[in-house]
Short mmCIF file of C-alpha atoms in Angstrom, two decimals:
data_model
loop_
_atom_site.label_atom_id
_atom_site.label_comp_id
_atom_site.label_asym_id
_atom_site.label_seq_id
_atom_site.Cartn_x
_atom_site.Cartn_y
_atom_site.Cartn_z
CA MET A 515 9.54 -48.18 34.35
CA THR A 516 9.72 -46.95 38.26
CA ALA A 517 11.10 -48.73 40.01
CA VAL A 518 8.67 -50.27 43.29
CA VAL A 519 10.67 -49.62 45.78
CA GLU A 520 9.75 -52.03 49.46
CA PRO A 521 8.31 -49.41 52.09
CA SER A 522 10.47 -50.19 55.37
CA ALA A 523 7.99 -50.19 58.83
CA SER A 524 9.17 -46.48 59.54
CA THR A 525 8.02 -45.32 55.17
CA HIS A 526 4.98 -47.39 55.15
CA SER A 527 2.94 -46.68 58.50
CA PRO A 528 1.36 -43.51 59.51
CA PRO A 529 3.20 -41.45 62.40
CA GLY A 530 3.18 -43.16 65.71
CA THR A 531 2.03 -46.58 64.07
CA THR A 532 5.50 -48.32 65.30
CA PRO A 533 4.57 -51.53 66.87
CA ASP A 534 3.59 -51.78 70.25
CA PRO A 535 6.50 -53.85 72.26
CA ALA A 536 4.92 -57.66 73.03
CA PRO A 537 1.67 -57.11 75.18
CA GLY A 538 4.37 -58.82 77.98
CA ARG A 539 6.05 -55.86 78.27
CA ARG A 540 4.12 -53.53 78.30
CA PRO A 541 2.40 -51.75 81.90
CA TRP A 542 -0.64 -52.33 82.57
CA TRP A 543 -2.25 -49.32 82.00
CA ARG A 544 -1.00 -49.30 78.34
CA ARG A 545 -2.22 -52.86 77.69
CA GLY A 546 -5.94 -51.36 79.33
CA ARG A 547 -6.12 -48.54 77.42
CA GLY A 548 -7.50 -49.74 74.32
CA PRO A 549 -11.05 -51.04 76.23
CA LEU A 550 -10.63 -47.88 78.37
CA LEU A 551 -10.29 -45.61 75.28
CA ILE A 552 -13.42 -47.41 73.29
CA GLY A 553 -15.70 -47.51 76.66
CA GLY A 554 -14.90 -44.22 77.11
CA LEU A 555 -15.83 -43.09 73.62
CA THR A 556 -19.42 -44.79 74.05
CA PHE A 557 -20.17 -43.14 77.67
CA ALA A 558 -19.87 -39.92 76.22
CA LEU A 559 -21.50 -41.22 72.23
CA VAL A 560 -24.23 -41.77 74.45
CA VAL A 561 -24.57 -39.11 76.45
CA MET A 562 -23.72 -36.63 73.90
CA THR A 563 -27.07 -38.49 71.67
CA VAL A 564 -29.64 -37.48 74.69
CA VAL A 565 -28.10 -33.90 74.66
CA SER A 566 -27.93 -32.85 71.28
CA ALA A 567 -31.75 -34.83 70.60
CA GLY A 568 -32.89 -32.86 73.55
CA ARG A 569 -31.35 -29.11 72.57
CA GLY A 570 -32.76 -26.59 70.00
CA GLN A 571 -35.36 -24.08 69.04
CA LEU A 572 -37.76 -26.56 72.03
CA GLN A 573 -35.61 -27.52 74.61
CA ILE A 574 -36.34 -31.17 76.18
CA PRO A 575 -34.37 -32.23 79.11
CA PRO A 576 -32.49 -35.20 79.00
CA ALA A 577 -34.76 -37.51 81.44
CA GLU A 578 -37.46 -36.70 78.91
CA VAL A 579 -35.53 -37.74 76.25
CA VAL A 580 -34.36 -41.08 77.80
CA GLY A 581 -37.93 -41.54 79.41
CA SER A 582 -39.43 -41.22 75.19
CA MET A 583 -36.31 -43.49 73.87
CA MET A 584 -37.45 -46.29 76.50
CA HIS A 585 -41.01 -46.05 76.07
CA ARG A 586 -41.06 -46.43 72.27
CA LEU A 587 -38.16 -49.34 73.28
CA ASP A 588 -40.68 -50.86 75.27
CA VAL A 589 -44.07 -50.70 73.11
CA ASN A 590 -42.38 -51.99 70.67
CA ALA A 591 -40.56 -54.69 72.02
CA GLU A 592 -43.68 -55.80 73.26
CA TRP A 593 -45.55 -55.03 69.76
CA LEU A 594 -42.71 -57.89 67.85
CA LEU A 595 -43.56 -60.40 70.87
CA ALA A 596 -47.20 -60.09 70.71
CA ARG A 597 -46.89 -60.99 66.71
CA ALA A 598 -44.70 -64.25 67.99
CA GLY A 599 -47.75 -65.08 70.41
CA LEU A 600 -45.97 -63.84 73.23
CA ASP A 601 -48.17 -61.55 75.84
CA VAL A 602 -45.46 -59.94 78.16
CA ASP A 603 -45.16 -57.20 80.15
CA LEU A 604 -41.51 -55.71 79.73
CA PRO A 605 -39.99 -53.57 82.49
CA PHE A 606 -38.39 -50.85 79.91
CA ASP A 607 -41.20 -47.84 79.86
CA VAL A 608 -39.66 -45.76 82.18
CA GLY A 609 -38.87 -42.15 82.92
CA PRO A 610 -41.42 -39.19 81.80
CA LEU A 611 -41.99 -38.58 78.42
CA PRO A 612 -42.13 -35.34 77.03
CA GLN A 613 -44.39 -32.59 78.75
CA HIS A 614 -44.30 -29.83 75.28
CA VAL A 615 -47.28 -31.07 73.56
CA GLN A 616 -45.06 -31.34 70.45
CA GLY A 617 -42.16 -32.97 72.05
CA GLU A 618 -42.81 -36.70 71.17
CA ASN A 619 -43.17 -35.16 67.08
CA THR A 620 -40.29 -32.75 67.68
CA LEU A 621 -38.18 -35.98 68.73
CA TRP A 622 -39.10 -38.94 66.63
CA LEU A 623 -39.97 -37.27 63.09
CA VAL A 624 -36.70 -34.11 63.26
CA ARG A 625 -34.12 -34.69 66.15
CA PHE A 626 -33.74 -38.20 66.08
CA PRO A 627 -33.09 -38.81 62.50
CA ARG A 628 -30.83 -36.80 62.54
CA VAL A 629 -28.60 -37.42 65.78
CA VAL A 630 -28.92 -40.64 63.88
CA LEU A 631 -27.31 -39.84 60.38
CA ALA A 632 -24.82 -37.53 61.94
CA LEU A 633 -23.60 -40.67 64.16
CA LEU A 634 -23.60 -43.13 60.75
CA VAL A 635 -22.05 -40.52 58.35
CA GLY A 636 -18.97 -39.73 61.17
CA ALA A 637 -18.43 -42.73 62.29
CA ALA A 638 -18.05 -44.02 58.26
CA LEU A 639 -16.04 -40.33 57.39
CA ALA A 640 -13.91 -41.68 60.14
CA THR A 641 -13.18 -45.08 59.40
CA ALA A 642 -12.77 -44.48 56.17
CA GLY A 643 -10.19 -42.36 56.70
CA ALA A 644 -8.28 -44.92 58.93
CA LEU A 645 -8.47 -47.36 56.64
CA MET A 646 -6.81 -45.35 53.89
CA GLN A 647 -4.58 -44.51 56.25
CA GLY A 648 -3.41 -48.30 56.80
CA VAL A 649 -3.98 -49.15 53.60
CA PHE A 650 -2.04 -46.58 51.77
CA GLY A 651 0.34 -46.24 54.89
CA ASN A 652 0.35 -42.33 54.02
CA PRO A 653 -0.35 -39.77 57.23
CA LEU A 654 -2.25 -37.42 54.85
CA ALA A 655 -4.56 -40.24 53.21
CA GLU A 656 -8.31 -39.88 53.31
CA PRO A 657 -11.33 -40.50 51.68
CA ALA A 658 -11.15 -37.85 49.02
CA ILE A 659 -7.75 -39.09 47.26
CA VAL A 660 -9.59 -42.30 45.65
CA GLY A 661 -12.34 -39.80 44.09
CA VAL A 662 -14.89 -40.19 46.35
CA SER A 663 -16.01 -36.88 47.33
CA PRO A 664 -14.88 -35.24 44.09
CA GLY A 665 -17.09 -37.87 42.65
CA ALA A 666 -20.24 -37.14 44.45
CA ALA A 667 -19.71 -33.56 43.85
CA VAL A 668 -19.79 -33.78 40.77
CA GLY A 669 -23.24 -35.86 40.78
CA ALA A 670 -24.93 -33.63 42.47
CA SER A 671 -23.52 -30.76 40.77
CA LEU A 672 -25.02 -31.81 37.41
CA VAL A 673 -28.84 -32.71 39.26
CA PHE A 674 -28.35 -29.42 40.60
CA VAL A 675 -27.67 -27.95 37.58
CA THR A 676 -30.29 -29.81 34.83
CA GLY A 677 -32.72 -30.21 37.48
CA THR A 678 -33.24 -33.62 36.91
CA THR A 679 -36.07 -35.00 39.42
CA ALA A 680 -36.12 -38.34 37.97
CA LEU A 681 -36.38 -39.83 41.35
CA GLY A 682 -38.34 -37.45 43.29
CA GLU A 683 -36.49 -36.02 46.80
CA TRP A 684 -34.09 -38.95 45.81
CA THR A 685 -32.69 -37.89 42.85
CA VAL A 686 -29.52 -36.14 44.63
CA ALA A 687 -28.38 -38.46 46.90
CA VAL A 688 -28.99 -41.47 44.34
CA ALA A 689 -26.74 -39.34 41.89
CA ALA A 690 -23.90 -37.93 44.54
CA PHE A 691 -23.67 -41.66 45.51
CA LEU A 692 -22.99 -43.43 42.12
CA SER A 693 -20.83 -40.94 40.77
CA GLY A 694 -18.94 -41.42 43.74
CA LEU A 695 -18.78 -44.81 43.02
CA ILE A 696 -17.67 -44.48 39.53
CA THR A 697 -14.97 -42.10 39.94
CA THR A 698 -13.38 -44.85 42.49
CA LEU A 699 -13.44 -47.15 40.20
CA LEU A 700 -12.03 -44.96 37.30
CA VAL A 701 -9.95 -43.95 40.09
CA TYR A 702 -8.61 -47.76 41.01
CA VAL A 703 -8.35 -49.16 37.22
CA LEU A 704 -6.56 -46.29 35.82
CA SER A 705 -3.81 -46.71 38.68
CA ARG A 706 -3.61 -50.47 38.26
CA SER A 707 -0.74 -51.89 36.25
CA ALA A 708 0.34 -55.29 35.05
CA GLY A 709 -2.26 -56.88 37.70
CA ARG A 710 -0.77 -54.08 40.47
CA THR A 711 -1.67 -51.04 42.03
CA GLU A 712 1.40 -49.14 43.20
CA VAL A 713 0.20 -46.55 46.13
CA VAL A 714 1.73 -43.57 44.68
CA THR A 715 0.45 -44.18 41.65
CA LEU A 716 -2.77 -44.67 42.89
CA VAL A 717 -2.24 -41.28 45.31
CA LEU A 718 -1.52 -39.18 41.97
CA THR A 719 -4.09 -40.75 39.79
CA GLY A 720 -6.48 -39.72 42.75
CA VAL A 721 -5.14 -36.05 42.54
CA ALA A 722 -5.40 -35.60 38.45
CA VAL A 723 -8.94 -37.59 39.02
CA THR A 724 -10.19 -34.74 41.74
CA ALA A 725 -8.71 -32.18 40.06
CA VAL A 726 -10.80 -32.94 36.98
CA ALA A 727 -13.73 -32.88 38.94
CA PHE A 728 -13.32 -29.82 41.08
CA ALA A 729 -13.08 -28.62 37.45
CA ILE A 730 -16.35 -29.91 36.23
CA VAL A 731 -18.05 -28.45 39.43
CA ALA A 732 -17.18 -25.31 38.70
CA PHE A 733 -18.02 -25.13 35.34
CA ALA A 734 -21.55 -26.29 36.63
CA THR A 735 -21.25 -23.50 38.87
CA PHE A 736 -20.46 -21.06 36.24
CA VAL A 737 -23.46 -22.19 33.99
CA ALA A 738 -25.92 -22.96 36.90
CA THR A 739 -29.06 -20.42 37.84
CA PRO A 740 -28.86 -18.46 40.58
CA GLU A 741 -31.00 -20.90 42.60
CA ALA A 742 -29.27 -23.72 41.40
CA ARG A 743 -25.44 -22.39 42.39
CA GLU A 744 -27.02 -21.69 45.69
CA GLN A 745 -28.09 -25.37 45.96
CA ILE A 746 -24.66 -26.20 44.68
CA VAL A 747 -22.45 -24.18 46.70
CA PHE A 748 -24.62 -25.30 50.20
CA TRP A 749 -24.12 -29.52 49.66
CA GLN A 750 -21.17 -28.59 49.44
CA LEU A 751 -20.82 -27.23 52.52
CA GLY A 752 -22.14 -30.37 54.26
CA SER A 753 -25.58 -29.78 56.52
CA LEU A 754 -27.67 -32.39 58.08
CA ASN A 755 -30.50 -30.20 57.53
CA GLY A 756 -33.84 -32.26 56.43
CA ALA A 757 -32.51 -35.59 57.35
CA ARG A 758 -35.49 -38.11 57.66
CA TRP A 759 -35.79 -41.92 58.50
CA PRO A 760 -35.91 -42.78 54.70
CA ALA A 761 -32.41 -41.64 54.63
CA VAL A 762 -31.05 -43.43 57.68
CA VAL A 763 -32.60 -46.38 56.69
CA ALA A 764 -30.65 -45.96 53.21
CA VAL A 765 -27.66 -45.04 54.38
CA LEU A 766 -27.32 -47.77 57.26
CA PRO A 767 -26.87 -51.01 54.97
CA PHE A 768 -23.79 -50.01 53.73
CA VAL A 769 -22.19 -48.70 56.87
CA GLY A 770 -22.64 -51.24 58.29
CA VAL A 771 -21.46 -53.15 55.88
CA GLY A 772 -18.54 -51.17 55.32
CA LEU A 773 -17.82 -51.18 58.92
CA VAL A 774 -17.80 -55.19 59.21
CA LEU A 775 -15.62 -55.23 56.28
CA ALA A 776 -13.52 -52.51 57.42
CA VAL A 777 -13.46 -54.21 61.78
CA THR A 778 -11.96 -57.62 59.58
CA MET A 779 -9.05 -56.00 58.03
CA GLY A 780 -7.86 -54.79 60.97
CA ARG A 781 -5.34 -57.85 61.97
CA SER A 782 -4.17 -57.97 57.75
CA LEU A 783 -3.33 -53.26 58.26
CA ASP A 784 -1.14 -54.44 61.33
CA LEU A 785 0.31 -56.79 59.50
CA LEU A 786 0.95 -54.86 56.30
CA ALA A 787 2.14 -51.76 58.38
CA LEU A 788 5.22 -53.99 58.63
CA GLY A 789 5.89 -53.43 54.87
CA GLU A 790 4.34 -54.85 51.46
CA ARG A 791 6.95 -57.82 51.84
CA SER A 792 6.85 -58.65 55.00
CA ALA A 793 3.15 -58.65 54.84
CA ARG A 794 3.41 -60.78 51.68
CA HIS A 795 5.36 -63.48 53.51
CA LEU A 796 2.92 -63.39 56.20
CA GLY A 797 -0.11 -64.71 54.26
CA VAL A 798 -1.37 -61.37 53.38
CA ARG A 799 -2.57 -60.81 50.38
CA VAL A 800 -1.78 -57.11 49.54
CA GLU A 801 -3.50 -56.05 46.30
CA ARG A 802 -6.78 -58.24 47.14
CA LEU A 803 -6.85 -56.21 50.57
CA ARG A 804 -6.45 -52.87 49.20
CA ILE A 805 -9.22 -53.76 46.89
CA VAL A 806 -11.60 -54.14 49.34
CA ALA A 807 -10.16 -51.26 51.52
CA ILE A 808 -11.33 -49.04 47.98
CA VAL A 809 -14.62 -50.65 47.89
CA ALA A 810 -15.05 -49.94 51.78
CA VAL A 811 -14.19 -46.35 51.81
CA ALA A 812 -16.76 -46.02 49.01
CA MET A 813 -19.40 -47.62 50.43
CA LEU A 814 -18.67 -45.84 53.49
CA VAL A 815 -17.90 -42.25 52.45
CA GLY A 816 -20.42 -42.83 49.08
CA SER A 817 -23.62 -43.08 50.98
CA GLY A 818 -23.16 -40.62 53.89
CA VAL A 819 -21.85 -37.81 51.17
CA ALA A 820 -24.80 -38.52 49.39
CA PHE A 821 -27.05 -37.52 52.10
CA ALA A 822 -25.15 -35.04 54.25
CA GLY A 823 -22.77 -33.52 51.46
CA VAL A 824 -19.18 -32.89 51.81
CA ILE A 825 -17.87 -33.20 54.87
CA GLY A 826 -14.05 -32.91 55.83
CA PHE A 827 -11.54 -33.49 58.32
CA VAL A 828 -13.09 -35.98 59.94
CA GLY A 829 -11.32 -39.14 58.17
CA LEU A 830 -8.48 -36.87 58.25
CA VAL A 831 -7.75 -36.23 62.26
CA VAL A 832 -10.05 -38.53 64.28
CA PRO A 833 -7.72 -41.65 63.37
CA HIS A 834 -4.60 -39.61 64.55
CA LEU A 835 -6.28 -38.89 67.50
CA ILE A 836 -6.99 -42.04 68.23
CA ARG A 837 -3.70 -43.09 67.22
CA MET A 838 -1.82 -40.86 69.49
CA ILE A 839 -3.99 -42.60 72.60
CA ALA A 840 -4.46 -46.36 71.71
CA GLY A 841 -1.33 -46.36 69.70
CA PRO A 842 -1.37 -47.88 65.78
CA GLY A 843 -2.79 -51.03 66.48
CA HIS A 844 -5.86 -51.47 64.04
CA ARG A 845 -7.94 -53.47 65.93
CA VAL A 846 -8.13 -50.87 68.40
CA LEU A 847 -7.96 -48.29 65.81
CA LEU A 848 -10.69 -48.47 63.24
CA PRO A 849 -13.57 -49.33 66.04
CA ALA A 850 -12.04 -46.12 68.28
CA SER A 851 -11.89 -44.53 65.12
CA ALA A 852 -16.08 -45.00 63.96
CA LEU A 853 -16.40 -44.19 67.82
CA GLY A 854 -14.87 -41.06 67.44
CA GLY A 855 -15.95 -39.72 64.57
CA ALA A 856 -19.57 -40.30 65.68
CA LEU A 857 -19.04 -38.33 68.28
CA LEU A 858 -17.70 -35.51 66.82
CA LEU A 859 -20.01 -34.91 63.70
CA VAL A 860 -23.28 -35.64 66.51
CA SER A 861 -21.16 -32.53 68.51
CA ALA A 862 -20.45 -29.99 65.69
CA ASP A 863 -24.10 -31.06 64.02
CA LEU A 864 -25.42 -29.78 67.41
CA VAL A 865 -22.84 -26.75 67.30
CA ALA A 866 -24.71 -26.38 63.63
CA ARG A 867 -28.14 -25.72 64.48
CA THR A 868 -28.07 -24.01 67.88
CA ALA A 869 -25.04 -21.38 68.24
CA ILE A 870 -27.09 -19.07 66.19
CA ASP A 871 -30.73 -19.12 66.29
CA TYR A 872 -33.29 -19.55 63.47
CA ALA A 873 -29.95 -20.84 61.44
CA ASP A 874 -28.18 -24.14 60.59
CA LEU A 875 -25.04 -23.64 59.98
CA PRO A 876 -22.98 -25.44 57.25
CA LEU A 877 -21.07 -28.46 58.93
CA GLY A 878 -18.36 -29.12 56.52
CA MET A 879 -17.36 -25.38 57.42
CA LEU A 880 -17.54 -26.16 61.57
CA THR A 881 -15.27 -29.06 61.25
CA ALA A 882 -13.15 -27.79 58.59
CA LEU A 883 -12.70 -24.80 61.59
CA VAL A 884 -11.56 -27.16 64.03
CA GLY A 885 -9.76 -30.16 61.96
CA GLY A 886 -7.65 -27.27 59.75
CA PRO A 887 -5.89 -26.05 63.78
CA LEU A 888 -6.40 -29.22 65.19
CA PHE A 889 -4.77 -31.07 62.28
CA PHE A 890 -1.99 -28.57 62.58
CA TRP A 891 -0.97 -28.92 65.84
CA LEU A 892 -0.64 -32.51 64.83
CA LEU A 893 2.11 -31.50 62.50
CA ARG A 894 3.89 -29.13 64.42
CA ARG A 895 3.55 -32.15 67.01
CA THR A 896 4.71 -35.01 64.94
CA ARG A 897 7.60 -32.53 63.83
CA THR A 898 9.10 -32.14 67.59
CA ARG A 899 9.02 -35.39 68.82
CA GLN A 900 9.08 -37.44 65.23
CA GLY A 901 11.11 -35.18 63.10
CA GLY A 902 8.48 -34.54 60.87
CA TRP A 903 6.28 -36.90 58.31
CA ALA A 904 8.28 -36.53 55.48
#
């Protein structure tokens, strides 16, 4: 029988998650860093959204991007009020509209759906990473360890190989989402014993199931036609090319519910950082907390990778960066990670579609190029200041 070792606060929590001193003892600049960080990330995200929407083969000035957004807001708000029987002239229609004849179509049919999907997927991946690290007390935890991304890759690969088109253009997305969700549930069921889920068992089960999933993807790639093989490889590299409003509408409810679930777990995750036994004594139902967290991660990541493919390092690196600035408290860490992940993916997508003319670079490749060195720097920094993560 494997003895369940009660983790202490220092071993359960990811690095840098040592609880802060009491609020009254902290200096004023540390007490306000959470709201400042969230405010700064929100401002940067708005600016980057406007810049990203205006950049591309057809350049649109930021003032015209804002003017187009305000015009649509004014028209749609007045239409809604008219449906309610109110004839009101709202003052939102300010700023110039795009001067180019294709400016409006470019913004609303191509750029905005892609930017909004990048916001949703980035927020989902980073929030899922913060949840995993908090629930499992492991700094290396990310959504892949419970099989969401590898499982989604299996579903997408099998669709490419078999050429199934039962649901039209939604076939790949639906197959990826369902297979990711089923794989996550499989990992959870296999790791559960006597009504409990031991963290180490869950992580190692995830590693084993992930290995099997990658083997299935490799076999599918081996037997696939050259065209299907190219689709499998490109999907695994991640991309937002081809994002449209129906995809945004499909992803939005899953990400919205997942984010709400994550934010509501903030206080319980702070108590869990003190250790499982202490958390139970303080009223936290640890097993239920893990189940809800896994469901939230499956919803967040499954819906995102279904349309964007596998995008790595966002869920691993962003929470660590936020934790370095704002501290370990999950009530700030979770929403700040969502904003940081959205900002990172919108920025990466802008580079992906503008770095080379008439080419769309794989998004997963860019996030790995940035995330790999950054994660190495985090390793060195943590080893220097705290003696490592062991």
